[in-house]
Amino acid sequence: YKNAPATMRELVDAGRAHGEQEFLVYQQKRLSFTQFFDKVDALGHYLINNKAIAKGERVAIAMRNCPEWMVAYAAIVSVGAVVVPLNSWGSADELSYCLKDAGAKLLICDPARLQLTKPLLKSLNCQAIVTGDNSNTDESIGNFDDIITQNRGKALPTTACAANDIAQIMYTSGTTGRPKGAVSSHKNICQAIYSFEFHAICSAMANPKAIEKMFAGGFAPCTLLSVPLFHVSGCYAAFLLNLRGGRKTVMMYKWSPEEALELISKERVTIFSAVPSMVMDLLRHPDVDSSDTSSLFSLGGGGAACPPAFKETISNTLSSSYVGTGYGMTESNAICASCTGDAFMYKPDSAGILSPLVEWQTRDEQGQPLPAGASGEIWLKSVCNIKQYWNKPDANNINFDGNWMATGDIGYLDEENFVYLVGRAKDLIIRGGENIYPAEIEACLSLHPSISEAAIIAVPDERLGEVPGAVIKPRDGAEICHDDIKSYLSNKLAAYKIPQNIWISSQDLPRNASGKILKSELVRQYID
Ligand code: ATP
Ligand code: MG
């Protein structure tokens, strides 16, 4: 995108033009763009003048969704430091691992995250700023609100940054192992934000219902931010896109379908985009029919596999909005493929049409490119892709090849440029030489009327190496037995794919903040 800004400072500064317009709604607080930037300027001033944060030094953020998260992010990137958004769902060990890995000099956090990291901050030589009311006597820990008050009215210092300088280390979701620090330049992110904008415009234009609403008069875009800010979708598609574009953002501290329905109606939310499991929570909620969702204009779920039931439910429930899904990853920064409107129904198994900014290749196990249409590991080339992983020379050698980047996903592209995801390379189960992709079995199980959630894991087997096992959570009130499941699957799948071990769980399956089922946790519970 030729018109995209070169640096994060320019990208963020575009939001200043929206002045007194309302930007953030969070619990009882309402903040205009001007009020937001007053805080950004004060904090940015403090970072440079009081904390001597130099260009390229890492400043981490660990908070649940709140306006201070966004203020911190905007201040850090505007003064040329490297922002490190940490997973606020993380345990003490997980947070400390990332803080240490990133070599953060300063942590801006909420009281709960301070509690978790405090024992280690000294040894990591990391100072902290904490939000909320607290009477901290420790000199190395400043109070966020006090800092803002003391520095109000001070100018935001300028640090010269180039497009290729590092702006951010964002950690991956940690679905397949320890989270990896994904390093983005200013350019990678600025281009990604423009690509999100491009997707939003194209999706709206391709949907007659959306066009009707947009031109109906009085249309005021408003996003419900229900996903965490520390991943790409919350940080870019909600926060940075709305900051730049002057759109209202209603923030949720944590996910609750009841509260989401209330906010949609009260704040006249137009855009709700989340992970598929959250969209399903909303659509299956008993209050959905009696709630006023008429303001909704776009509804989407992506970033994780969409069960086939998702598409049916989403299209049948809120008929006034257009619906969609997308494929992307922390390392791609932008959406790699997306699907809305007719295409969403016409190719129900696809993750979407390849984004115009992204080049596609599949490679075999030896790393050789495969012919068009063949299934293999997906490699992507895009101006938005991260530069590299932080502190991971081995992973960098394996996963980057010139401008191409490995995704760890297996899939193929059809003749119309639609992406089909078959599974993750790391999830593959090899049963006596036969490849089994858990995603295929999970998609079948998700269509069973009595099943709420299902995950397939590899079970060690003396003779066959490994075989698939299923962990299933029935829908509330539904009765289900092993034989039912096996006979249901035997009508749909080859015999070797049918799980012999089936565990029925009364609990929700464990998920990470991206809504993905943590299979390592299931292996620990059921197999180890
Ligand atoms: P880690 O890399 O730490 O193991 P992660 O890959 O889950 O974690 P993210 O970058 O948040 O971390 O997730 C990206 C991954 O999510 C993709 O590589 C893909 O496997 C999966 N994914 C994203 N979108 C979709 C989709 N529409 N359908 C299926 N899977 C998807
Ligand atoms: Mg990944």
Coordinates of C-alpha atoms and ligand atoms in Angstrom, one line a residue:
Y1 CA 0.0 0.0 0.0
K2 CA 1.8 3.0 -1.3
N3 CA -0.2 5.5 0.9
A4 CA 0.4 3.6 4.1
P5 CA 2.5 5.4 6.7
A6 CA 6.1 4.2 7.1
T7 CA 6.2 4.3 10.9
M8 CA 3.9 3.5 13.8
R9 CA 4.2 7.1 15.0
E10 CA 2.6 8.4 11.8
L11 CA 0.0 5.6 11.9
V12 CA -1.0 6.4 15.5
D13 CA -0.9 10.2 15.0
A14 CA -3.6 9.9 12.3
G15 CA -6.0 9.3 15.2
R16 CA -5.5 12.9 16.5
A17 CA -7.6 14.2 13.7
H18 CA -10.7 12.8 15.3
G19 CA -10.5 15.2 18.2
E20 CA -13.6 15.2 20.5
Q21 CA -15.2 12.2 18.8
E22 CA -15.8 9.3 21.2
F23 CA -13.1 6.6 20.9
L24 CA -13.3 4.2 23.9
V25 CA -16.2 2.9 26.0
Y26 CA -15.1 0.8 28.8
Q27 CA -17.3 0.0 31.8
Q28 CA -18.3 3.4 33.2
K29 CA -15.6 5.3 31.3
R30 CA -15.9 7.1 28.0
L31 CA -12.8 8.6 26.3
S32 CA -12.6 10.9 23.3
F33 CA -9.7 10.8 20.9
T34 CA -8.3 14.0 22.4
Q35 CA -8.5 12.6 25.9
F36 CA -6.8 9.4 24.7
F37 CA -3.9 11.3 23.1
D38 CA -3.5 13.5 26.2
K39 CA -2.6 10.3 28.1
V40 CA -0.4 9.0 25.3
D41 CA 1.6 12.2 25.2
A42 CA 2.0 12.3 29.0
L43 CA 3.2 8.6 29.2
G44 CA 5.4 9.0 26.1
H45 CA 7.1 12.0 27.7
Y46 CA 7.7 10.1 30.9
L47 CA 9.1 7.0 29.1
I48 CA 11.8 9.1 27.4
N49 CA 12.5 11.8 30.1
N50 CA 12.1 9.8 33.3
K51 CA 12.8 6.2 32.3
A52 CA 15.3 7.0 29.6
I53 CA 13.8 4.4 27.2
A54 CA 16.0 4.4 24.2
K55 CA 15.0 3.5 20.6
G56 CA 14.8 -0.3 20.2
E57 CA 14.5 -1.0 23.9
R58 CA 11.7 -3.4 24.9
V59 CA 8.7 -2.2 26.9
A60 CA 6.2 -5.0 27.8
I61 CA 2.5 -4.7 28.4
A62 CA 0.6 -7.2 30.6
M63 CA -3.0 -6.2 31.3
R64 CA -6.5 -7.5 30.6
N65 CA -8.3 -5.3 28.0
C66 CA -8.6 -1.8 29.3
P67 CA -7.9 1.8 27.9
E68 CA -4.6 1.9 29.7
W69 CA -3.4 -1.0 27.5
M70 CA -4.0 1.0 24.4
V71 CA -2.5 4.2 25.8
A72 CA 0.6 2.2 26.7
Y73 CA 0.9 0.7 23.3
A74 CA 0.5 4.0 21.4
A75 CA 3.0 5.7 23.7
I76 CA 5.6 3.0 23.4
V77 CA 5.6 2.7 19.6
S78 CA 5.4 6.5 19.2
V79 CA 8.7 7.0 21.0
G80 CA 10.5 4.4 19.0
A81 CA 10.7 1.7 21.7
V82 CA 9.7 -1.9 20.9
V83 CA 6.3 -2.8 22.3
V84 CA 6.0 -6.4 23.7
P85 CA 2.3 -7.3 24.3
L86 CA 2.2 -10.2 26.7
N87 CA -0.6 -12.8 27.1
S88 CA -2.5 -11.5 30.2
W89 CA -4.0 -15.0 30.6
G90 CA -0.5 -16.3 31.3
S91 CA 0.7 -17.8 34.5
A92 CA 3.6 -16.3 36.5
D93 CA 5.9 -18.8 34.7
E94 CA 4.6 -17.9 31.2
L95 CA 4.8 -14.2 31.8
S96 CA 8.3 -14.3 33.2
Y97 CA 9.4 -16.5 30.4
C98 CA 8.3 -13.9 27.8
L99 CA 9.6 -10.9 29.8
K100 CA 13.0 -12.6 30.1
D101 CA 13.0 -13.7 26.5
A102 CA 12.2 -10.2 25.2
G103 CA 14.7 -8.6 27.6
A104 CA 12.1 -6.0 28.6
K105 CA 13.5 -3.0 30.5
L106 CA 10.0 -1.9 31.6
L107 CA 6.7 -3.6 32.2
I108 CA 3.4 -1.7 32.2
C109 CA 0.8 -3.9 33.9
D110 CA -2.3 -4.2 36.0
P111 CA -2.2 -5.2 39.7
A112 CA -2.9 -8.9 39.0
R113 CA 0.0 -9.2 36.6
L114 CA 2.3 -7.3 38.9
Q115 CA 1.5 -9.8 41.6
L116 CA 2.6 -12.6 39.3
T117 CA 5.8 -11.1 37.9
K118 CA 7.0 -9.0 40.9
P119 CA 9.2 -11.8 42.4
L120 CA 11.2 -11.9 39.2
L121 CA 11.3 -8.3 38.1
K122 CA 14.5 -7.4 40.1
S123 CA 16.5 -10.3 38.7
L124 CA 15.4 -9.4 35.2
N125 CA 16.4 -5.8 35.8
C126 CA 12.9 -4.7 34.7
Q127 CA 11.1 -1.8 36.3
A128 CA 7.3 -1.6 36.3
I129 CA 4.4 0.8 36.0
V130 CA 1.1 -0.5 37.5
T131 CA -2.5 0.7 36.9
G132 CA -5.2 1.1 39.4
D133 CA -5.2 2.5 43.0
N134 CA -2.3 1.1 44.9
S135 CA 0.0 2.2 47.6
N136 CA 3.2 0.9 46.2
T137 CA 6.3 1.8 48.2
D138 CA 8.7 0.2 45.9
E139 CA 10.6 2.9 44.0
S140 CA 11.0 0.8 40.9
I141 CA 7.2 0.6 40.5
G142 CA 5.4 3.7 39.3
N143 CA 1.6 4.3 39.3
F144 CA 0.1 4.7 35.8
D145 CA -2.5 7.4 36.8
D146 CA 0.0 9.4 38.9
I147 CA 2.4 9.4 35.9
I148 CA -0.3 10.7 33.6
T149 CA -1.3 13.4 36.0
Q150 CA 2.2 14.5 36.7
N151 CA 3.1 14.7 33.0
R152 CA -0.2 16.1 31.6
G153 CA 0.3 18.7 28.9
K154 CA 3.9 17.7 28.2
A155 CA 4.9 17.1 24.6
L156 CA 5.4 13.7 23.1
P157 CA 9.1 13.4 22.3
T158 CA 10.2 12.6 18.8
T159 CA 12.5 9.7 18.0
A160 CA 13.7 9.2 14.4
C161 CA 12.5 5.7 13.2
A162 CA 12.8 4.0 9.8
A163 CA 10.3 1.8 8.2
N164 CA 12.4 -1.3 8.8
D165 CA 13.3 -0.7 12.4
I166 CA 11.7 -3.1 14.9
A167 CA 8.4 -1.9 16.4
Q168 CA 7.0 -4.9 18.1
I169 CA 7.6 -8.4 19.5
M170 CA 4.2 -10.1 19.8
Y171 CA 4.1 -13.6 21.1
T172 CA 2.3 -16.4 19.3
S173 CA -0.6 -18.2 21.0
G174 CA 1.5 -21.1 22.3
T175 CA -0.9 -23.7 20.9
T176 CA 1.9 -26.0 19.8
G177 CA 4.6 -25.2 22.4
R178 CA 6.2 -22.2 24.1
P179 CA 5.0 -19.0 22.5
K180 CA 7.5 -17.5 20.1
G181 CA 8.3 -13.8 19.9
A182 CA 7.3 -12.6 16.4
V183 CA 9.4 -9.6 15.4
S184 CA 7.6 -6.9 13.2
S185 CA 9.0 -3.8 11.7
H186 CA 7.1 -0.5 11.6
K187 CA 6.4 -1.2 7.9
N188 CA 5.1 -4.8 8.6
I189 CA 2.4 -3.4 10.9
C190 CA 1.5 -0.3 8.9
Q191 CA 1.0 -2.4 5.8
A192 CA -1.0 -4.9 7.9
I193 CA -3.4 -2.2 9.2
Y194 CA -4.0 -1.0 5.6
S195 CA -4.6 -4.6 4.6
F196 CA -7.2 -4.9 7.3
E197 CA -8.9 -1.8 6.1
F198 CA -8.9 -3.0 2.6
H199 CA -10.5 -6.3 3.7
A200 CA -13.1 -4.4 5.6
I201 CA -14.0 -2.3 2.6
C202 CA -14.1 -5.2 0.1
S203 CA -16.2 -7.3 2.5
A204 CA -18.7 -4.6 3.0
M205 CA -18.9 -3.8 -0.7
A206 CA -19.5 -7.4 -1.6
N207 CA -22.5 -7.7 0.7
P208 CA -25.8 -6.0 -0.3
K209 CA -27.1 -6.0 3.3
A210 CA -24.0 -4.1 4.4
I211 CA -24.3 -1.5 1.6
E212 CA -27.9 -1.0 2.5
K213 CA -27.0 -0.3 6.2
M214 CA -24.1 1.9 5.4
F215 CA -26.2 4.2 3.2
A216 CA -29.2 4.2 5.5
G217 CA -28.3 7.5 7.1
G218 CA -27.1 7.8 10.7
F219 CA -24.7 4.9 10.2
A220 CA -22.0 5.1 12.9
P221 CA -19.4 2.4 12.9
C222 CA -18.8 0.9 16.3
T223 CA -16.7 -2.2 17.1
L224 CA -17.2 -4.5 20.1
L225 CA -13.7 -5.5 21.2
S226 CA -14.2 -8.9 22.9
V227 CA -10.9 -10.6 22.0
P228 CA -7.7 -9.9 23.8
L229 CA -5.6 -6.9 22.8
F230 CA -2.3 -8.9 22.9
H231 CA -3.1 -10.8 19.7
V232 CA -3.2 -9.4 16.1
S233 CA -7.0 -9.4 15.8
G234 CA -7.7 -7.3 18.9
C235 CA -4.7 -5.1 18.5
Y236 CA -4.9 -4.4 14.8
A237 CA -8.4 -5.1 13.5
A238 CA -10.1 -3.4 16.5
F239 CA -7.7 -1.0 18.2
L240 CA -5.3 0.4 15.6
L241 CA -7.8 0.3 12.8
N242 CA -10.3 2.2 14.8
L243 CA -7.7 4.7 16.2
R244 CA -6.7 5.6 12.7
G245 CA -10.1 5.5 11.3
G246 CA -11.9 7.4 14.0
R247 CA -14.4 4.7 15.1
K248 CA -15.9 4.0 18.4
T249 CA -14.6 0.9 20.2
V250 CA -16.5 -0.7 23.0
M251 CA -14.2 -2.8 25.2
M252 CA -15.0 -5.9 27.2
Y253 CA -12.8 -6.8 30.2
K254 CA -13.5 -10.5 29.6
W255 CA -15.7 -12.5 27.3
S256 CA -19.4 -12.9 28.4
P257 CA -22.1 -13.6 25.8
E258 CA -24.8 -11.9 28.0
E259 CA -22.7 -8.8 28.4
A260 CA -21.9 -8.8 24.6
L261 CA -25.6 -8.9 23.8
E262 CA -26.3 -6.0 26.2
L263 CA -23.5 -3.9 24.8
I264 CA -24.5 -4.6 21.2
S265 CA -28.0 -3.2 21.9
K266 CA -27.0 -0.3 24.2
E267 CA -24.0 1.0 22.2
R268 CA -25.5 0.2 18.7
V269 CA -22.5 -2.0 17.9
T270 CA -22.0 -2.5 14.1
I271 CA -19.0 -4.8 14.0
F272 CA -18.5 -8.0 16.1
S273 CA -15.5 -10.1 15.1
A274 CA -14.1 -12.8 17.4
V275 CA -12.9 -16.3 17.4
P276 CA -15.4 -18.9 16.2
S277 CA -16.1 -20.4 19.6
M278 CA -17.2 -16.9 20.9
V279 CA -19.4 -16.2 18.0
M280 CA -21.1 -19.6 18.6
D281 CA -21.5 -18.7 22.3
L282 CA -23.3 -15.5 21.3
L283 CA -25.5 -17.2 18.6
R284 CA -26.5 -20.1 20.9
H285 CA -27.3 -17.8 23.8
P286 CA -30.9 -18.1 25.0
D287 CA -31.3 -14.3 24.9
V288 CA -30.2 -13.8 21.3
D289 CA -33.7 -13.7 19.8
S290 CA -35.0 -11.3 22.4
S291 CA -32.0 -8.9 22.2
D292 CA -31.8 -6.0 19.8
T293 CA -29.0 -6.8 17.5
S294 CA -30.3 -4.8 14.6
S295 CA -27.3 -2.4 14.6
L296 CA -25.0 -5.3 13.7
F297 CA -23.6 -5.0 10.2
S298 CA -20.6 -7.3 10.2
L299 CA -20.2 -10.5 12.1
G300 CA -17.1 -12.7 11.9
G301 CA -15.0 -15.4 13.4
G302 CA -11.6 -16.4 12.4
G303 CA -8.1 -17.3 13.5
A304 CA -9.1 -20.8 14.4
A305 CA -10.9 -23.7 12.7
C306 CA -14.5 -22.9 12.1
P307 CA -16.6 -26.0 12.7
P308 CA -19.1 -26.6 9.8
A309 CA -22.0 -25.9 12.3
F310 CA -20.6 -22.4 12.7
K311 CA -21.4 -21.4 9.2
E312 CA -24.9 -22.7 9.3
T313 CA -25.7 -21.1 12.7
I314 CA -24.1 -17.8 11.9
S315 CA -25.9 -17.4 8.6
N316 CA -29.3 -18.4 9.9
T317 CA -29.4 -16.4 13.1
L318 CA -28.6 -12.8 12.6
S319 CA -29.8 -12.3 9.1
S320 CA -29.4 -8.5 9.1
S321 CA -25.6 -8.6 9.1
Y322 CA -23.1 -10.0 6.7
V323 CA -20.9 -12.8 8.0
G324 CA -17.4 -13.9 7.4
T325 CA -14.3 -15.8 8.4
G326 CA -10.6 -15.4 7.9
Y327 CA -7.2 -17.2 8.1
G328 CA -4.1 -15.6 9.5
M329 CA -1.5 -15.9 12.2
T330 CA 0.7 -13.8 14.5
E331 CA 3.5 -14.1 12.0
S332 CA 1.5 -12.9 9.0
N333 CA 0.3 -9.8 10.9
A334 CA -2.4 -9.4 8.3
I335 CA -5.3 -11.6 7.1
C336 CA -4.0 -14.1 4.6
A337 CA -7.4 -15.2 3.4
S338 CA -10.9 -14.2 4.1
C339 CA -14.4 -15.2 3.1
T340 CA -17.7 -13.3 3.3
G341 CA -21.0 -13.0 1.5
D342 CA -21.9 -15.6 -1.1
A343 CA -18.5 -17.1 -1.0
F344 CA -18.9 -18.0 2.7
M345 CA -21.8 -20.3 1.8
Y346 CA -20.7 -21.3 -1.6
K347 CA -17.4 -22.8 -0.4
P348 CA -18.3 -23.8 3.1
D349 CA -15.1 -25.7 3.8
S350 CA -12.7 -22.9 2.7
A351 CA -10.9 -20.5 5.0
G352 CA -11.3 -17.8 2.4
I353 CA -9.9 -16.2 -0.7
L354 CA -6.2 -15.5 -0.7
S355 CA -5.5 -11.9 0.1
P356 CA -4.1 -9.9 -2.9
L357 CA -1.1 -8.9 -0.8
V358 CA -0.1 -12.5 -0.1
E359 CA 1.8 -14.9 -2.4
W360 CA 1.2 -18.6 -1.8
Q361 CA 3.3 -21.8 -2.1
T362 CA 2.9 -25.3 -0.7
R363 CA 6.0 -27.4 -0.1
D364 CA 6.6 -31.1 0.5
E365 CA 8.4 -32.6 3.5
Q366 CA 11.8 -32.0 1.8
G367 CA 11.0 -28.3 1.4
Q368 CA 10.4 -28.6 -2.4
P369 CA 7.7 -26.5 -3.9
L370 CA 4.6 -28.5 -5.0
P371 CA 2.6 -27.9 -8.1
A372 CA -0.5 -25.6 -8.0
G373 CA -3.4 -27.2 -6.2
A374 CA -1.3 -29.8 -4.3
S375 CA -1.6 -30.1 -0.5
G376 CA 1.5 -29.4 1.6
E377 CA 3.0 -27.1 4.1
I378 CA 1.8 -23.5 3.4
W379 CA 4.5 -20.9 2.8
L380 CA 3.6 -17.3 2.4
K381 CA 5.3 -14.2 1.0
S382 CA 3.9 -10.8 2.0
V383 CA 5.2 -7.3 3.0
C384 CA 3.3 -7.8 6.3
N385 CA 5.1 -11.0 7.3
I386 CA 7.2 -10.7 10.4
K387 CA 11.0 -10.2 10.0
Q388 CA 11.9 -13.2 12.1
Y389 CA 11.5 -14.8 15.5
W390 CA 13.2 -13.2 18.5
N391 CA 16.1 -15.2 20.0
K392 CA 15.3 -18.2 17.8
P393 CA 18.1 -18.8 15.3
D394 CA 17.2 -22.4 14.6
A395 CA 13.5 -21.6 14.0
N396 CA 14.5 -18.7 11.8
N397 CA 16.7 -21.0 9.7
I398 CA 13.9 -23.5 9.2
N399 CA 10.9 -21.1 8.8
F400 CA 12.3 -18.3 6.7
D401 CA 13.6 -18.7 3.1
G402 CA 14.3 -15.3 1.6
N403 CA 11.0 -13.5 1.7
W404 CA 9.0 -16.8 2.1
M405 CA 7.8 -17.8 5.6
A406 CA 6.6 -21.2 6.7
T407 CA 3.2 -21.3 8.5
G408 CA 3.3 -24.8 10.0
D409 CA -0.2 -25.3 8.5
I410 CA -1.0 -27.9 5.8
G411 CA -3.4 -26.9 3.1
Y412 CA -4.0 -26.2 -0.6
L413 CA -5.4 -23.6 -2.9
D414 CA -8.1 -24.3 -5.4
E415 CA -8.3 -23.1 -8.9
E416 CA -10.3 -20.0 -7.8
N417 CA -7.6 -19.0 -5.2
F418 CA -9.7 -20.3 -2.2
V419 CA -7.6 -21.6 0.7
Y420 CA -8.3 -25.0 2.3
L421 CA -6.7 -25.8 5.6
V422 CA -6.2 -29.5 6.2
G423 CA -4.5 -29.2 9.6
R424 CA -1.3 -28.3 11.4
A425 CA 1.9 -30.1 10.6
K426 CA 2.5 -30.6 14.3
D427 CA -1.0 -32.1 14.9
L428 CA -0.6 -34.8 12.2
I429 CA -1.2 -38.3 13.5
I430 CA 0.6 -41.1 11.6
R431 CA -1.2 -44.3 12.3
G432 CA 0.9 -47.2 10.9
G433 CA 2.0 -45.0 8.0
E434 CA -1.4 -43.5 7.3
N435 CA -1.7 -39.7 7.8
I436 CA -4.6 -38.6 9.8
Y437 CA -5.5 -34.9 10.2
P438 CA -7.4 -34.3 13.5
A439 CA -9.2 -31.3 11.9
E440 CA -11.1 -33.6 9.6
I441 CA -12.4 -35.8 12.4
E442 CA -13.1 -32.7 14.6
A443 CA -15.2 -31.1 11.8
C444 CA -17.3 -34.3 11.6
L445 CA -17.8 -34.5 15.3
S446 CA -18.8 -30.8 15.5
L447 CA -21.8 -31.6 13.3
H448 CA -23.2 -34.2 15.8
P449 CA -26.3 -32.7 17.4
S450 CA -25.3 -33.9 20.9
I451 CA -21.7 -32.8 20.8
S452 CA -20.7 -29.3 22.0
E453 CA -16.9 -29.6 21.6
A454 CA -14.5 -32.2 20.4
A455 CA -10.7 -32.5 20.1
I456 CA -8.6 -35.3 18.6
I457 CA -5.3 -36.1 20.1
A458 CA -2.6 -38.7 19.3
V459 CA -2.6 -41.8 21.6
P460 CA 0.6 -43.8 21.6
D461 CA 0.2 -47.3 20.3
E462 CA 2.7 -50.1 20.5
R463 CA 1.9 -51.6 17.1
L464 CA 0.8 -48.6 15.0
G465 CA 3.0 -45.9 16.6
E466 CA 0.0 -43.6 17.3
V467 CA -3.7 -43.7 16.9
P468 CA -6.4 -40.9 17.2
G469 CA -8.2 -40.5 20.5
A470 CA -11.2 -38.2 21.0
V471 CA -12.1 -36.0 23.9
I472 CA -15.8 -34.9 23.7
K473 CA -17.9 -32.6 25.7
P474 CA -21.7 -33.3 25.1
R475 CA -24.1 -30.4 24.8
D476 CA -26.0 -29.5 28.0
G477 CA -28.5 -32.2 28.8
A478 CA -27.4 -34.5 26.0
E479 CA -26.6 -38.2 26.6
I480 CA -23.9 -39.7 24.4
C481 CA -22.0 -43.0 24.5
H482 CA -18.9 -44.4 22.8
D483 CA -20.8 -46.7 20.5
D484 CA -23.0 -43.8 19.2
I485 CA -20.0 -41.8 18.3
K486 CA -18.2 -44.7 16.6
S487 CA -21.2 -45.6 14.5
Y488 CA -21.8 -42.0 13.6
L489 CA -18.3 -41.5 12.5
S490 CA -18.2 -44.9 10.6
N491 CA -20.7 -43.5 8.2
K492 CA -18.5 -40.5 7.4
L493 CA -14.9 -41.5 7.7
A494 CA -12.5 -44.3 6.7
A495 CA -12.2 -47.0 9.4
Y496 CA -8.6 -46.1 10.3
K497 CA -9.6 -42.6 11.2
I498 CA -12.1 -43.6 13.8
P499 CA -10.9 -43.0 17.3
Q500 CA -10.7 -46.1 19.5
N501 CA -10.2 -44.1 22.7
I502 CA -13.0 -41.8 23.5
W503 CA -13.2 -39.7 26.7
I504 CA -16.4 -37.8 27.6
S505 CA -15.7 -34.6 29.5
S506 CA -18.3 -32.7 31.5
Q507 CA -16.0 -29.7 31.6
D508 CA -15.4 -27.2 28.8
L509 CA -12.2 -28.2 26.9
P510 CA -9.2 -26.1 27.9
R511 CA -8.6 -23.2 25.4
N512 CA -6.0 -20.5 25.1
A513 CA -6.7 -16.8 24.8
S514 CA -7.1 -17.3 21.0
G515 CA -9.9 -19.7 21.5
K516 CA -7.9 -22.7 20.5
I517 CA -8.1 -26.0 22.3
L518 CA -4.9 -26.8 24.2
K519 CA -4.2 -30.3 23.2
S520 CA -1.1 -30.6 25.3
E521 CA -3.3 -30.0 28.3
L522 CA -5.7 -32.8 27.1
V523 CA -2.7 -35.2 26.6
R524 CA -1.6 -34.4 30.1
Q525 CA -5.1 -35.1 31.5
Y526 CA -6.0 -38.2 29.5
I527 CA -2.8 -39.9 28.4
D528 CA 0.3 -39.1 30.4
Ligands
ATP1 P1 1.8 -21.3 18.3 O1 2.4 -20.8 16.9 O2 2.5 -20.7 19.4 O3 1.7 -22.8 18.4 P2 -0.7 -20.5 17.2 O4 -0.2 -20.9 15.9 O5 -2.1 -21.0 17.6 O6 0.3 -20.8 18.4 P3 -1.5 -17.9 16.3 O7 -0.5 -17.2 15.5 O8 -2.4 -17.1 17.2 O9 -0.8 -18.9 17.2 O10 -2.5 -18.7 15.4 C1 -2.3 -18.9 14.0 C2 -2.7 -20.3 13.7 O11 -4.2 -20.5 13.9 C3 -2.6 -20.6 12.2 O12 -1.2 -21.0 11.9 C4 -3.6 -21.8 12.0 O13 -3.0 -23.0 12.4 C5 -4.7 -21.4 12.9 N1 -5.8 -20.7 12.2 C6 -5.9 -19.4 11.9 N2 -7.0 -19.1 11.2 C7 -7.6 -20.3 11.0 C8 -8.8 -20.7 10.3 N3 -9.6 -19.9 9.7 N4 -9.1 -22.1 10.2 C9 -8.2 -23.0 10.8 N5 -7.1 -22.6 11.5 C10 -6.8 -21.3 11.6
MG2 MG 1.7 -20.8 15.1

